XYZ file of N, CA and C in Angstrom:
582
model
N 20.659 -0.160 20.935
C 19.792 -0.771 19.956
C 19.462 -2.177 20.421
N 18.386 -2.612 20.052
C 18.394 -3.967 20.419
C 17.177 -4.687 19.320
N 17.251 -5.925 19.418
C 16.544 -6.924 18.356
C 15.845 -8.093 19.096
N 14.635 -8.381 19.084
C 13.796 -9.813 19.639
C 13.770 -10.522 18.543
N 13.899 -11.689 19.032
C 13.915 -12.999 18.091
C 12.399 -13.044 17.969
N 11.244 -12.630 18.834
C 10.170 -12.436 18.081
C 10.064 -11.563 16.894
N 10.739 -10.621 17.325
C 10.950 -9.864 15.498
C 11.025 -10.771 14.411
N 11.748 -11.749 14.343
C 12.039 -12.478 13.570
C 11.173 -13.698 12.951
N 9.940 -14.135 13.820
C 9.147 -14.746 13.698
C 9.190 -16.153 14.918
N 10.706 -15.549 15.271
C 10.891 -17.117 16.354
C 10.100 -16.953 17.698
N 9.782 -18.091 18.178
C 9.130 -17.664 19.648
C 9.963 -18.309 20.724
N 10.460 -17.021 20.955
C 11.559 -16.866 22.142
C 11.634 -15.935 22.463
N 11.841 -15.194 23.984
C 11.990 -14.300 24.529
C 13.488 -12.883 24.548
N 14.204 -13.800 23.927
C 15.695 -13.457 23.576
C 15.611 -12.003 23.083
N 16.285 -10.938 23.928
C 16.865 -9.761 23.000
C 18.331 -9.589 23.046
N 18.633 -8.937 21.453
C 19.916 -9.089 21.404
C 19.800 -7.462 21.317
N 21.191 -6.915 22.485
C 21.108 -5.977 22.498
C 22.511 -5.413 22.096
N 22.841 -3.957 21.658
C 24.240 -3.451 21.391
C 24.218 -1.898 21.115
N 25.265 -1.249 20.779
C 25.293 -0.144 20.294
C 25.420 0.206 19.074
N 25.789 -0.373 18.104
C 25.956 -0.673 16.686
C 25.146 -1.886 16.403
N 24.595 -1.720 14.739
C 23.552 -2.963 14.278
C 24.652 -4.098 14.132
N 25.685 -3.788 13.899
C 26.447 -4.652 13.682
C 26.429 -5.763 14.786
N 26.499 -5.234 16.323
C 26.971 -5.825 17.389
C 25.568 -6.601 17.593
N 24.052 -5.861 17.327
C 22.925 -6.089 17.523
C 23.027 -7.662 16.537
N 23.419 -7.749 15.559
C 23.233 -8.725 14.464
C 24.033 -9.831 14.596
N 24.945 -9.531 15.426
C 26.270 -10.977 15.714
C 26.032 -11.758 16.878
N 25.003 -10.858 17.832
C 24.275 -11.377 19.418
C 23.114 -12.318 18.929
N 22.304 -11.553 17.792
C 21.240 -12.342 17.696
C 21.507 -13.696 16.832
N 22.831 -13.636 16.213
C 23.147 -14.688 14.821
C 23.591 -15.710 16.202
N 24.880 -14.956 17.175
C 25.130 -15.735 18.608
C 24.192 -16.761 18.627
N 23.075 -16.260 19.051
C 22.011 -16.979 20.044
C 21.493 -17.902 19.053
N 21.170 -17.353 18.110
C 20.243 -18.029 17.276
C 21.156 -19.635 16.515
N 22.294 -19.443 16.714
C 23.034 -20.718 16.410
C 22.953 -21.505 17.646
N 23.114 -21.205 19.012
C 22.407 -22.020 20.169
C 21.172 -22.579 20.345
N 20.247 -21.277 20.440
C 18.999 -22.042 20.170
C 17.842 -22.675 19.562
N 18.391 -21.854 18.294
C 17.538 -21.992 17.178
C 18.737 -22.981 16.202
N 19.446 -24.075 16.329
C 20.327 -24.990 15.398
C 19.629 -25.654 14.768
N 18.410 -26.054 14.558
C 17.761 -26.534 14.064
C 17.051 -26.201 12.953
N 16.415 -24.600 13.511
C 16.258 -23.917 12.304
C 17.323 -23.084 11.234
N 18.294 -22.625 12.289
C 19.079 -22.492 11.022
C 19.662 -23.499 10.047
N 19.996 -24.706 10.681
C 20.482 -25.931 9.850
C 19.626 -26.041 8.248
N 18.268 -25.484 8.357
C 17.300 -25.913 7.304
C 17.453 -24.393 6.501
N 18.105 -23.491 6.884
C 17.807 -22.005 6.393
C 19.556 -22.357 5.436
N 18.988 -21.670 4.052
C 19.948 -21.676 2.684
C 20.789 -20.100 3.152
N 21.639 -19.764 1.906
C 22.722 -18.522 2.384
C 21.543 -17.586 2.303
N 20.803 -17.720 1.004
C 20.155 -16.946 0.329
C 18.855 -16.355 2.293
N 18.465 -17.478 2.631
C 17.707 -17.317 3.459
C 18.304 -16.056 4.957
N 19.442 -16.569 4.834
C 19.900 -16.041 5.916
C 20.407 -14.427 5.415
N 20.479 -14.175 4.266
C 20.821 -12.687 3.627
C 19.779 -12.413 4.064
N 18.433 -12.631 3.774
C 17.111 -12.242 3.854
C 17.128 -12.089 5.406
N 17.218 -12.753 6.252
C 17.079 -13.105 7.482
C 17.775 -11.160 8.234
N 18.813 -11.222 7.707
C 20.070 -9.925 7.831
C 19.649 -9.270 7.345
N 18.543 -8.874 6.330
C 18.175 -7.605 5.788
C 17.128 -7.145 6.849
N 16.032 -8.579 7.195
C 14.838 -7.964 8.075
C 15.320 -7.364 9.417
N 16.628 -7.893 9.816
C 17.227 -7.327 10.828
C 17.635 -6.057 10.795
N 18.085 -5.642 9.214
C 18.489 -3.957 9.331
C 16.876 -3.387 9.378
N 16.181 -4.010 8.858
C 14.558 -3.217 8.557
C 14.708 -2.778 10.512
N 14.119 -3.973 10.715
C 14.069 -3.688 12.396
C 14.994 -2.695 12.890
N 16.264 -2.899 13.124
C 17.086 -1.904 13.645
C 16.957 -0.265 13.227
N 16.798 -0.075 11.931
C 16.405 1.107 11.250
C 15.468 1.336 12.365
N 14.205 0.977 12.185
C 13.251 1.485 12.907
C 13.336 1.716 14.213
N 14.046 1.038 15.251
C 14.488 1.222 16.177
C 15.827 2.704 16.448
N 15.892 2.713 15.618
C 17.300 3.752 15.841
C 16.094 5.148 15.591
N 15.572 5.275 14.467
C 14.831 5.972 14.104
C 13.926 6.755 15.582
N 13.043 5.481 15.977
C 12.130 5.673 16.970
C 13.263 6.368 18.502
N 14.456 5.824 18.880
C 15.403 6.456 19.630
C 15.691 7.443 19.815
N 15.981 8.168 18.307
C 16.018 9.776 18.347
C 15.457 10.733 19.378
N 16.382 11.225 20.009
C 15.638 12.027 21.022
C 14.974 13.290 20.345
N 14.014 14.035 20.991
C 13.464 14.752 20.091
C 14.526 15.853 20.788
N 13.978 17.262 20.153
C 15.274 18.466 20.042
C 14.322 19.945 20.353
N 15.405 20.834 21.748
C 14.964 21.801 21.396
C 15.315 22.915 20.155
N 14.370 23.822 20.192
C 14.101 24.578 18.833
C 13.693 25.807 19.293
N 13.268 26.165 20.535
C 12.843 27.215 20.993
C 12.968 27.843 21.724
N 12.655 29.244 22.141
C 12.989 29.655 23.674
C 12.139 30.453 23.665
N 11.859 30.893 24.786
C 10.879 32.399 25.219
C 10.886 32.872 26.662
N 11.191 34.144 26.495
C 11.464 34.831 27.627
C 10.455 35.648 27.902
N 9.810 35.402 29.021
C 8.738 36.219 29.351
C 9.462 37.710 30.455
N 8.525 38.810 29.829
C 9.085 40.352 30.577
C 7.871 41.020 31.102
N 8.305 41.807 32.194
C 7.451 42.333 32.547
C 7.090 43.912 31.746
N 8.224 44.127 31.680
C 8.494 45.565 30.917
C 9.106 44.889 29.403
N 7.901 44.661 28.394
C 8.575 44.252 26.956
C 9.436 45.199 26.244
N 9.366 46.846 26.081
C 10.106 47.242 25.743
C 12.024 47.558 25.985
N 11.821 47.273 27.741
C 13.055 47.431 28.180
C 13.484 46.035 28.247
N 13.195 44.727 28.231
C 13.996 43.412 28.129
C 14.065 43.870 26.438
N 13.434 43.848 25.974
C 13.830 44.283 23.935
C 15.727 44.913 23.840
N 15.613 46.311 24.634
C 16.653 46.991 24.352
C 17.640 46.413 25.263
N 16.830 45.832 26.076
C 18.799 45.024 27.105
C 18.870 43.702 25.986
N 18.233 43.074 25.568
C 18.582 41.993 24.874
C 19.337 42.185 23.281
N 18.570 42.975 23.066
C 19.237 43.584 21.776
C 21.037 44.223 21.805
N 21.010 45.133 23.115
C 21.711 45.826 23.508
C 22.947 45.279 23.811
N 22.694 43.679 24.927
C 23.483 42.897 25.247
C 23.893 41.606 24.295
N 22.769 41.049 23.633
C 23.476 40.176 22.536
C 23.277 40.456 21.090
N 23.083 41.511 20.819
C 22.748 42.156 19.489
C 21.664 40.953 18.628
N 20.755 40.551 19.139
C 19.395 40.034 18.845
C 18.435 40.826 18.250
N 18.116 40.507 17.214
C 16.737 41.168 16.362
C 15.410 40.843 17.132
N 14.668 41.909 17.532
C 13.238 41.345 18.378
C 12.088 42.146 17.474
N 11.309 41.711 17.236
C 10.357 42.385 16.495
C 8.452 41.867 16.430
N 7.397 42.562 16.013
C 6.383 42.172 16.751
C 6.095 40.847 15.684
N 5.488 39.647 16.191
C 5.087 38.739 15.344
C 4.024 39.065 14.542
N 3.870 38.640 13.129
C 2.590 38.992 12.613
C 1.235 37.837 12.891
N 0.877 37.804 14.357
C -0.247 36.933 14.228
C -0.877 37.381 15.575
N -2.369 36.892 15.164
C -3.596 37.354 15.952
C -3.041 36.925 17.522
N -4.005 37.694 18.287
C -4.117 37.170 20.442
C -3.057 38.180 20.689
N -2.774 37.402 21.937
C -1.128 38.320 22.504
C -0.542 39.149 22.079
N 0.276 40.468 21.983
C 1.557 40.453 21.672
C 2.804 39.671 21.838
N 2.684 39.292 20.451
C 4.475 37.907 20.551
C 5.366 38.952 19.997
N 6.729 38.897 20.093
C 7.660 39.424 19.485
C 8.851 37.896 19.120
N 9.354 38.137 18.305
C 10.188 36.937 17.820
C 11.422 37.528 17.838
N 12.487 36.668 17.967
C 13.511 36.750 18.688
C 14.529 36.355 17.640
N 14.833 37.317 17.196
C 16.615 35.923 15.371
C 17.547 36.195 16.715
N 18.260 35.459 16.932
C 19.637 35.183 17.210
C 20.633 34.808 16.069
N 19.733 34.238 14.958
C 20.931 33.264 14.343
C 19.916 33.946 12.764
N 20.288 33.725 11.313
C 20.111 33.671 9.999
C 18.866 32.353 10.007
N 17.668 32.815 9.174
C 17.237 32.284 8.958
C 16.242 31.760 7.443
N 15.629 30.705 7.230
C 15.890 30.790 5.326
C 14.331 31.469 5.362
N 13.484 31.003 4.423
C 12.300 31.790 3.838
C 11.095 31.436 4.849
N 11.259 30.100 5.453
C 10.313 29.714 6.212
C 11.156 30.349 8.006
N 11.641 30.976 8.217
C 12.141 31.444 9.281
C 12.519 30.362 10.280
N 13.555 29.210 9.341
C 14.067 28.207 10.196
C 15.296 28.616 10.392
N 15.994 28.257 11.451
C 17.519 28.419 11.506
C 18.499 27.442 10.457
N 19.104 28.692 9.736
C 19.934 27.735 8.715
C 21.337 27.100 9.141
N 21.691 27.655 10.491
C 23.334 27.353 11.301
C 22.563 26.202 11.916
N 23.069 24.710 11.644
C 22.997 23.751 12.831
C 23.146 23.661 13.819
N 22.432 23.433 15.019
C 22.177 23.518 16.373
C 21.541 24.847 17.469
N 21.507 26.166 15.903
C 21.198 27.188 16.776
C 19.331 26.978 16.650
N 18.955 28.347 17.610
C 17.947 27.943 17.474
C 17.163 29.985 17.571
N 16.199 30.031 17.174
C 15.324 31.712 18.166
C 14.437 31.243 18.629
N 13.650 32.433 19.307
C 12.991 32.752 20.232
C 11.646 33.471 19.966
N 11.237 33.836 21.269
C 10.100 34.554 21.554
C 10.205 35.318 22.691
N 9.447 36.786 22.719
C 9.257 37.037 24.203
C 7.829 37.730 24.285
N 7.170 37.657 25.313
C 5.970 38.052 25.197
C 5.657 38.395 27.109
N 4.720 39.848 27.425
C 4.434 40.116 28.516
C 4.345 38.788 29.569
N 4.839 39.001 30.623
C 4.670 37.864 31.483
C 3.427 38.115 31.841
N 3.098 36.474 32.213
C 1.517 36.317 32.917
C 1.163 35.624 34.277
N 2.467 35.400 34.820
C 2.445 34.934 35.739
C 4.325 35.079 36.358
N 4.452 33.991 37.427
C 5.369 34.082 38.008
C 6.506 32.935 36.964
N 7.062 33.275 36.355
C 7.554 32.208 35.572
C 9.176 33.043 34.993
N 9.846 32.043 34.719
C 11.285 32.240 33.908
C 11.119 31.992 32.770
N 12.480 32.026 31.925
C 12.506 31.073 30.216
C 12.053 29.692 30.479
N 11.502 30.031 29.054
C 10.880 28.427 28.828
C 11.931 28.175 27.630
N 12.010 26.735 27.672
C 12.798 26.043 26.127
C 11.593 25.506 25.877
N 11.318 25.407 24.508
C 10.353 24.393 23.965
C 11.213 23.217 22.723
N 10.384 22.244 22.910
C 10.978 21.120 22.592
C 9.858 20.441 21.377
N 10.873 20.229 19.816
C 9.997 19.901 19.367
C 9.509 18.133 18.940
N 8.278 17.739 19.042
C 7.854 16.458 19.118
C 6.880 15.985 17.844
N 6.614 14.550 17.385
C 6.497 13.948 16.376
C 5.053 13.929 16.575
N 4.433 13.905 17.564
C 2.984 14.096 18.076
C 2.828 14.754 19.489
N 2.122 15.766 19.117
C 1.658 16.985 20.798
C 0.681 15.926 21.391
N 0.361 15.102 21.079
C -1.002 14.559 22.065
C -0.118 13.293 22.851
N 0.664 12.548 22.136
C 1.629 11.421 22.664
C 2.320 11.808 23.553
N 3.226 13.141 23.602
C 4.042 14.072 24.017
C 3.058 14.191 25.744
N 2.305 14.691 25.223
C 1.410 15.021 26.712
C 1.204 13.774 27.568
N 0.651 12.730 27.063
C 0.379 11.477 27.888
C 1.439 11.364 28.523
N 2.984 10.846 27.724
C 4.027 10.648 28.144
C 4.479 11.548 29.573
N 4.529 12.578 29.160
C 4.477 13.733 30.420
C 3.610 12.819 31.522
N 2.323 12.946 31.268
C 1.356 12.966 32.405
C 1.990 11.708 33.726
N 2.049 10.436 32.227
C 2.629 9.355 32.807
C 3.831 8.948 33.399
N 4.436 9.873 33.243
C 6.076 10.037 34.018
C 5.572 11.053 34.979
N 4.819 11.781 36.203
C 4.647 12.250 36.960
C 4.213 13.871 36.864
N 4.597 14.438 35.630
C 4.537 15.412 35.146
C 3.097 16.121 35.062
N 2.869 17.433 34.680
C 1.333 17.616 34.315
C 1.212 18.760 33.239
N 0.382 19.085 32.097
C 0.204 19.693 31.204
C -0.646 21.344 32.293
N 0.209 22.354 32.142
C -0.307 23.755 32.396
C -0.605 24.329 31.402
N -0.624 24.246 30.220
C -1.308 25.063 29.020
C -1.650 24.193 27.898
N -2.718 23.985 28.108
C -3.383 22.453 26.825
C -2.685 22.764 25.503
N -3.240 21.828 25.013
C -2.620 22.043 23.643
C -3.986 23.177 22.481
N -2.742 23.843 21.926
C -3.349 24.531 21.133
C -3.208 24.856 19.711
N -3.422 25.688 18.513
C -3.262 26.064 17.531
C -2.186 26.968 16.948
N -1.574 26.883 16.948
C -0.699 28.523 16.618
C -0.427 28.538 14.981
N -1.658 29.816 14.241
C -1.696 29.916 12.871
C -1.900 28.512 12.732
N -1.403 28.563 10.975
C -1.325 27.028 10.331
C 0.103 26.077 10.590
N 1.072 26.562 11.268
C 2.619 26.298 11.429
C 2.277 25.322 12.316
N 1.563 25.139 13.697
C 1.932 24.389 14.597
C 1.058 23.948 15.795
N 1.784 23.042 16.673
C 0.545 22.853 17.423
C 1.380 23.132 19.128
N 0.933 23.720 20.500
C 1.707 23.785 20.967
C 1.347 23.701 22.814
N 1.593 23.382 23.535
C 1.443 23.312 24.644
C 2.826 23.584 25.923
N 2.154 23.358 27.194
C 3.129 23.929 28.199
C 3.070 22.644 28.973
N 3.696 21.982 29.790
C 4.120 21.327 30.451
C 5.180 21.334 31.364
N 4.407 20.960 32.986
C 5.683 20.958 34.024
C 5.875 19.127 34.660
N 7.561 19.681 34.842
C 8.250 18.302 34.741
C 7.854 18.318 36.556
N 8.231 16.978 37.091
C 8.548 16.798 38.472
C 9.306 17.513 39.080
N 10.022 18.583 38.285
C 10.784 19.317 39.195
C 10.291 20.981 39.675
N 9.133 20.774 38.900
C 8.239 22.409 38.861
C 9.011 23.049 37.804
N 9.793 22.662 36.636
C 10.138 23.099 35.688
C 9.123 23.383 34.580
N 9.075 24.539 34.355
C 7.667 24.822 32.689
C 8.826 24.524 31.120
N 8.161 23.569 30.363
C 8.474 22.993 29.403
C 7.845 23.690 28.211
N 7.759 24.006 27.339
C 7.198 24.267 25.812
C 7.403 23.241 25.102
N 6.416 22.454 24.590
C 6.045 21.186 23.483
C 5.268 22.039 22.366
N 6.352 21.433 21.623
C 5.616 21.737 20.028
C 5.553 20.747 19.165
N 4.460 20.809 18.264
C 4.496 20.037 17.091
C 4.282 20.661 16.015
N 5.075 20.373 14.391
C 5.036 21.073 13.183
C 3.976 20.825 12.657
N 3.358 21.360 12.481
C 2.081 20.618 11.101
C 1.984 20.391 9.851
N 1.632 18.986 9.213
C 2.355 19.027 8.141
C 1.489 19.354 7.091
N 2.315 20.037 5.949
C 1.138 20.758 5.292
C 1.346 19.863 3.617
């Protein structure tokens, strides 16, 4: 985590950095009794509570924005959909069944219980998809993100490149393919909010 004394309104270059707000808030109080003695000398208790609250505002947002985003997905592409169905089923007793939506054949994948909106209700698990392969490719994980269009730049700009633009899927979502620098294929999703 970390905190700029420009956050604060001061103009100074200073970040106070830590792993806890706590540690973030005792670096910047640190400094700010060095370099800023002047202004704190004129700042009341009352001021400096205030001072410690805008600091949790900041940090909040910072911890917030940190969050790494999370996968949520998988999909296994087959050449033969009926026979990966019965080895998968067969071998991890997985429910596969056809999706109800237009294009492709998708089949969806439960591994795990899921509630009315077909989210996983066990923390950390996640399902799937499998659908005819279309090329030369393995499992994909897809990963879900706060914006598909930010998501992509970011990619582009770390060396990466978008192989399947972004698209529509139903009213649920928005979704694209992306390969990392390592020739790895990625799945990016975004929820849509309704």
């Amino acid at each position: 985590m970390q905190l700029q004394c420009s956050d604060l309104g001061w103009k100074c270059d200073f970040v106070a950095t830590g792993t806890t707000a706590d540690e973030v808030k005792t670096a910047m109080f640190s400094h700010a009794a060095k370099a800023h003695k002047a202004l704190l000398s004129k700042m009341t208790e009352e001021d400096k509570k205030r001072m410690a609250k805008k600091m949790d505002g900041f940090l909040a947002m910072s911890a917030a924005a940190a969050k790494p985003d999370k996968v949520v997905h998988f999909e296994i592409p087959a050449d033969n959909v009926a026979r990966a169905q019965q080895f998968y089923s067969s071998v991890f007793s997985w429910q596969i069944s056809r999706a109800p939506m237009p294009g492709p054949e998708y089949y969806l994948i439960t591994t795990t219980a899921t509630d009315k909106k077909n989210m996983p209700v066990e923390a950390g698990s996640i399902n799937g998809g499998m659908m005819k392969r279309m090329a030369k490719e393995g499992p994909v994980v897809v990963v879900n993100v706060n914006s598909l269009d930010a998501a992509l730049k970011k990619v582009q700009q770390a060396g990466g490149k978008v192989v399947m633009p972004k698209m529509q899927v139903g009213d649920i979502g928005l979704y694209a393919r992306v390969m990392d620098t390592e020739g790895n294929v990625i799945g990016v999703w975004q929820n849509v909010k309704k």
